[in-house]
Amino acid sequence: MKMSQNTPDKDEDQTSTSQKTISLPISRVRLIMKSSPDVNCINQDALFLTTKATELFVQHLAVSSYNNRAKQETKSLSYSDLANTAEENDTFQFLTDILPKKILAGDYLKSLEQLQEDDADF
Amino acid sequence: MAERPEDLNLPNAVITRIIKEALPDGVNVSKEARRAISQAASVFVLYATSCANNFAMKAKRKTLNAGDVLSAMEEMEFERFLEPLREALEVYKKGQKGKKEVSEQKRKDKEKKTDSENDKSREEEDEEEERMDEEPEAENEAEEEDVEN
C-alpha cells in the first residue's frame, strides 16, 4: 500500500522501503517536527525513530485507555476513557491540555456558583 | 513549513488501522476517540521533537540524531519504547543497505541486458543461416527473455 502521495521530495523513497517497519508517512512526521521553531535539521534515523515511536505511542495510548475503560463490560473505547487515562497516568500527563475531561454545563455552572459563594465568605 | 493547519495532522486511515491492530478484535472505537488519539499523536511528535532538540542543543549540534530521539523517549518516561525502537532501527538500516544493493544489482543487470542484446542480434544472424535445426536453442532464448523481464 502506497502511503505518501504528492511528496515530490526524496522522502517518498524512504517511505516505501520502510513499509514493513512503519506505516505512518515519514514526510508528514517531518512536517510536524519542522513546525517546531528551534529545529534545524533532522537526520534520517531520527526521523525514522520518531515515526516509529509515534506508532508505538498510538498503540500504547489505545491499549492503556482500553484496559482502563469505565465500562469494562462493553467492547468499546470512548473519548472519556482517553481523558481519564491522560489524567491518571503520569506518562500521559502532557496530553491533559488536548484531552480535557468533559463535564456537563450544569455541573460547571454549579461549581462556578460554589466558587463565588466561597469568595463571598471572605 | 506547514501551509495548512491540517498538514499537522496524521492521516486518519493509518491511525485507525494502528489502533485496530493494537486492540482485541471487535472493539468499537468512537469517532471522537479516534480523533483524540490522532491529535495526541501529533502532540507526541512535537513533545518528542522538543525533548530531542534539547539534547542536540546541549551537545551543540544542529542536527537531531537517533541518540537524541532515544534520550527523549527516556526523558518522557517511555522507556518501554526503547527496545522496539532499537530493533526497528536495525531493520530499517538493513533495508536501506539492501535497497542500495538492489539498485546496484539492477544497474548491473541493465548492463548485462544491453550486452546480451548485442549477442542476440548476432545469434539471430546465425539462426537465419541454419533455421531448420535451431529449435532447442530458440527455446533457450525465450527463457532468457523471461528472466530479463
JSON list of C-alpha atoms in Angstrom, two decimals, chain A residues 1-62:
[
{"chain": "A", "resi": 1, "resn": "MET", "atom": "CA", "xyz": [0.00, 0.00, 0.00]},
{"chain": "A", "resi": 2, "resn": "LYS", "atom": "CA", "xyz": [1.37, 3.36, -1.00]},
{"chain": "A", "resi": 3, "resn": "MET", "atom": "CA", "xyz": [1.16, 5.84, 1.80]},
{"chain": "A", "resi": 4, "resn": "SER", "atom": "CA", "xyz": [2.68, 9.07, 0.58]},
{"chain": "A", "resi": 5, "resn": "GLN", "atom": "CA", "xyz": [1.16, 10.89, -2.33]},
{"chain": "A", "resi": 6, "resn": "ASN", "atom": "CA", "xyz": [2.10, 14.31, -3.60]},
{"chain": "A", "resi": 7, "resn": "THR", "atom": "CA", "xyz": [5.51, 14.32, -2.00]},
{"chain": "A", "resi": 8, "resn": "PRO", "atom": "CA", "xyz": [7.92, 15.15, -4.72]},
{"chain": "A", "resi": 9, "resn": "ASP", "atom": "CA", "xyz": [10.97, 15.07, -2.45]},
{"chain": "A", "resi": 10, "resn": "LYS", "atom": "CA", "xyz": [13.26, 12.20, -1.68]},
{"chain": "A", "resi": 11, "resn": "ASP", "atom": "CA", "xyz": [11.25, 11.06, 1.34]},
{"chain": "A", "resi": 12, "resn": "GLU", "atom": "CA", "xyz": [8.84, 9.15, -0.80]},
{"chain": "A", "resi": 13, "resn": "ASP", "atom": "CA", "xyz": [11.52, 6.58, -1.49]},
{"chain": "A", "resi": 14, "resn": "GLN", "atom": "CA", "xyz": [12.23, 6.09, 2.17]},
{"chain": "A", "resi": 15, "resn": "THR", "atom": "CA", "xyz": [8.58, 5.66, 2.99]},
{"chain": "A", "resi": 16, "resn": "SER", "atom": "CA", "xyz": [8.19, 2.85, 0.54]},
{"chain": "A", "resi": 17, "resn": "THR", "atom": "CA", "xyz": [11.33, 0.97, 1.61]},
{"chain": "A", "resi": 18, "resn": "SER", "atom": "CA", "xyz": [10.36, 1.03, 5.26]},
{"chain": "A", "resi": 19, "resn": "GLN", "atom": "CA", "xyz": [6.81, -0.16, 4.65]},
{"chain": "A", "resi": 20, "resn": "LYS", "atom": "CA", "xyz": [7.40, -3.29, 6.67]},
{"chain": "A", "resi": 21, "resn": "THR", "atom": "CA", "xyz": [8.56, -1.46, 9.77]},
{"chain": "A", "resi": 22, "resn": "ILE", "atom": "CA", "xyz": [6.45, 1.71, 9.78]},
{"chain": "A", "resi": 23, "resn": "SER", "atom": "CA", "xyz": [3.08, 2.66, 8.38]},
{"chain": "A", "resi": 24, "resn": "LEU", "atom": "CA", "xyz": [2.83, 6.39, 9.15]},
{"chain": "A", "resi": 25, "resn": "PRO", "atom": "CA", "xyz": [4.18, 8.66, 6.40]},
{"chain": "A", "resi": 26, "resn": "ILE", "atom": "CA", "xyz": [7.66, 9.93, 7.27]},
{"chain": "A", "resi": 27, "resn": "SER", "atom": "CA", "xyz": [7.13, 13.12, 5.25]},
{"chain": "A", "resi": 28, "resn": "ARG", "atom": "CA", "xyz": [4.16, 14.12, 7.41]},
{"chain": "A", "resi": 29, "resn": "VAL", "atom": "CA", "xyz": [6.01, 13.43, 10.64]},
{"chain": "A", "resi": 30, "resn": "ARG", "atom": "CA", "xyz": [8.89, 15.55, 9.39]},
{"chain": "A", "resi": 31, "resn": "LEU", "atom": "CA", "xyz": [6.47, 18.39, 8.62]},
{"chain": "A", "resi": 32, "resn": "ILE", "atom": "CA", "xyz": [5.19, 18.28, 12.20]},
{"chain": "A", "resi": 33, "resn": "MET", "atom": "CA", "xyz": [8.73, 18.15, 13.60]},
{"chain": "A", "resi": 34, "resn": "LYS", "atom": "CA", "xyz": [9.81, 21.07, 11.43]},
{"chain": "A", "resi": 35, "resn": "SER", "atom": "CA", "xyz": [6.88, 23.15, 12.66]},
{"chain": "A", "resi": 36, "resn": "SER", "atom": "CA", "xyz": [8.77, 23.36, 15.94]},
{"chain": "A", "resi": 37, "resn": "PRO", "atom": "CA", "xyz": [10.66, 26.67, 15.72]},
{"chain": "A", "resi": 38, "resn": "ASP", "atom": "CA", "xyz": [14.02, 25.59, 17.21]},
{"chain": "A", "resi": 39, "resn": "VAL", "atom": "CA", "xyz": [14.54, 22.59, 14.98]},
{"chain": "A", "resi": 40, "resn": "ASN", "atom": "CA", "xyz": [17.12, 23.00, 12.24]},
{"chain": "A", "resi": 41, "resn": "CYS", "atom": "CA", "xyz": [17.93, 19.63, 10.73]},
{"chain": "A", "resi": 42, "resn": "ILE", "atom": "CA", "xyz": [16.75, 16.10, 11.43]},
{"chain": "A", "resi": 43, "resn": "ASN", "atom": "CA", "xyz": [18.74, 13.16, 10.21]},
{"chain": "A", "resi": 44, "resn": "GLN", "atom": "CA", "xyz": [17.08, 10.20, 8.54]},
{"chain": "A", "resi": 45, "resn": "ASP", "atom": "CA", "xyz": [17.47, 7.83, 11.50]},
{"chain": "A", "resi": 46, "resn": "ALA", "atom": "CA", "xyz": [15.99, 10.37, 13.94]},
{"chain": "A", "resi": 47, "resn": "LEU", "atom": "CA", "xyz": [13.07, 10.88, 11.58]},
{"chain": "A", "resi": 48, "resn": "PHE", "atom": "CA", "xyz": [12.51, 7.15, 11.30]},
{"chain": "A", "resi": 49, "resn": "LEU", "atom": "CA", "xyz": [12.70, 6.67, 15.08]},
{"chain": "A", "resi": 50, "resn": "THR", "atom": "CA", "xyz": [10.23, 9.47, 15.77]},
{"chain": "A", "resi": 51, "resn": "THR", "atom": "CA", "xyz": [7.79, 7.99, 13.27]},
{"chain": "A", "resi": 52, "resn": "LYS", "atom": "CA", "xyz": [8.13, 4.54, 14.80]},
{"chain": "A", "resi": 53, "resn": "ALA", "atom": "CA", "xyz": [7.82, 5.97, 18.33]},
{"chain": "A", "resi": 54, "resn": "THR", "atom": "CA", "xyz": [4.60, 7.72, 17.31]},
{"chain": "A", "resi": 55, "resn": "GLU", "atom": "CA", "xyz": [3.13, 4.39, 16.20]},
{"chain": "A", "resi": 56, "resn": "LEU", "atom": "CA", "xyz": [4.16, 2.76, 19.47]},
{"chain": "A", "resi": 57, "resn": "PHE", "atom": "CA", "xyz": [2.64, 5.70, 21.31]},
{"chain": "A", "resi": 58, "resn": "VAL", "atom": "CA", "xyz": [-0.70, 5.34, 19.48]},
{"chain": "A", "resi": 59, "resn": "GLN", "atom": "CA", "xyz": [-0.80, 1.63, 20.35]},
{"chain": "A", "resi": 60, "resn": "HIS", "atom": "CA", "xyz": [0.19, 2.28, 23.96]},
{"chain": "A", "resi": 61, "resn": "LEU", "atom": "CA", "xyz": [-2.39, 5.04, 24.44]},
{"chain": "A", "resi": 62, "resn": "ALA", "atom": "CA", "xyz": [-5.14, 2.96, 22.86]}
]
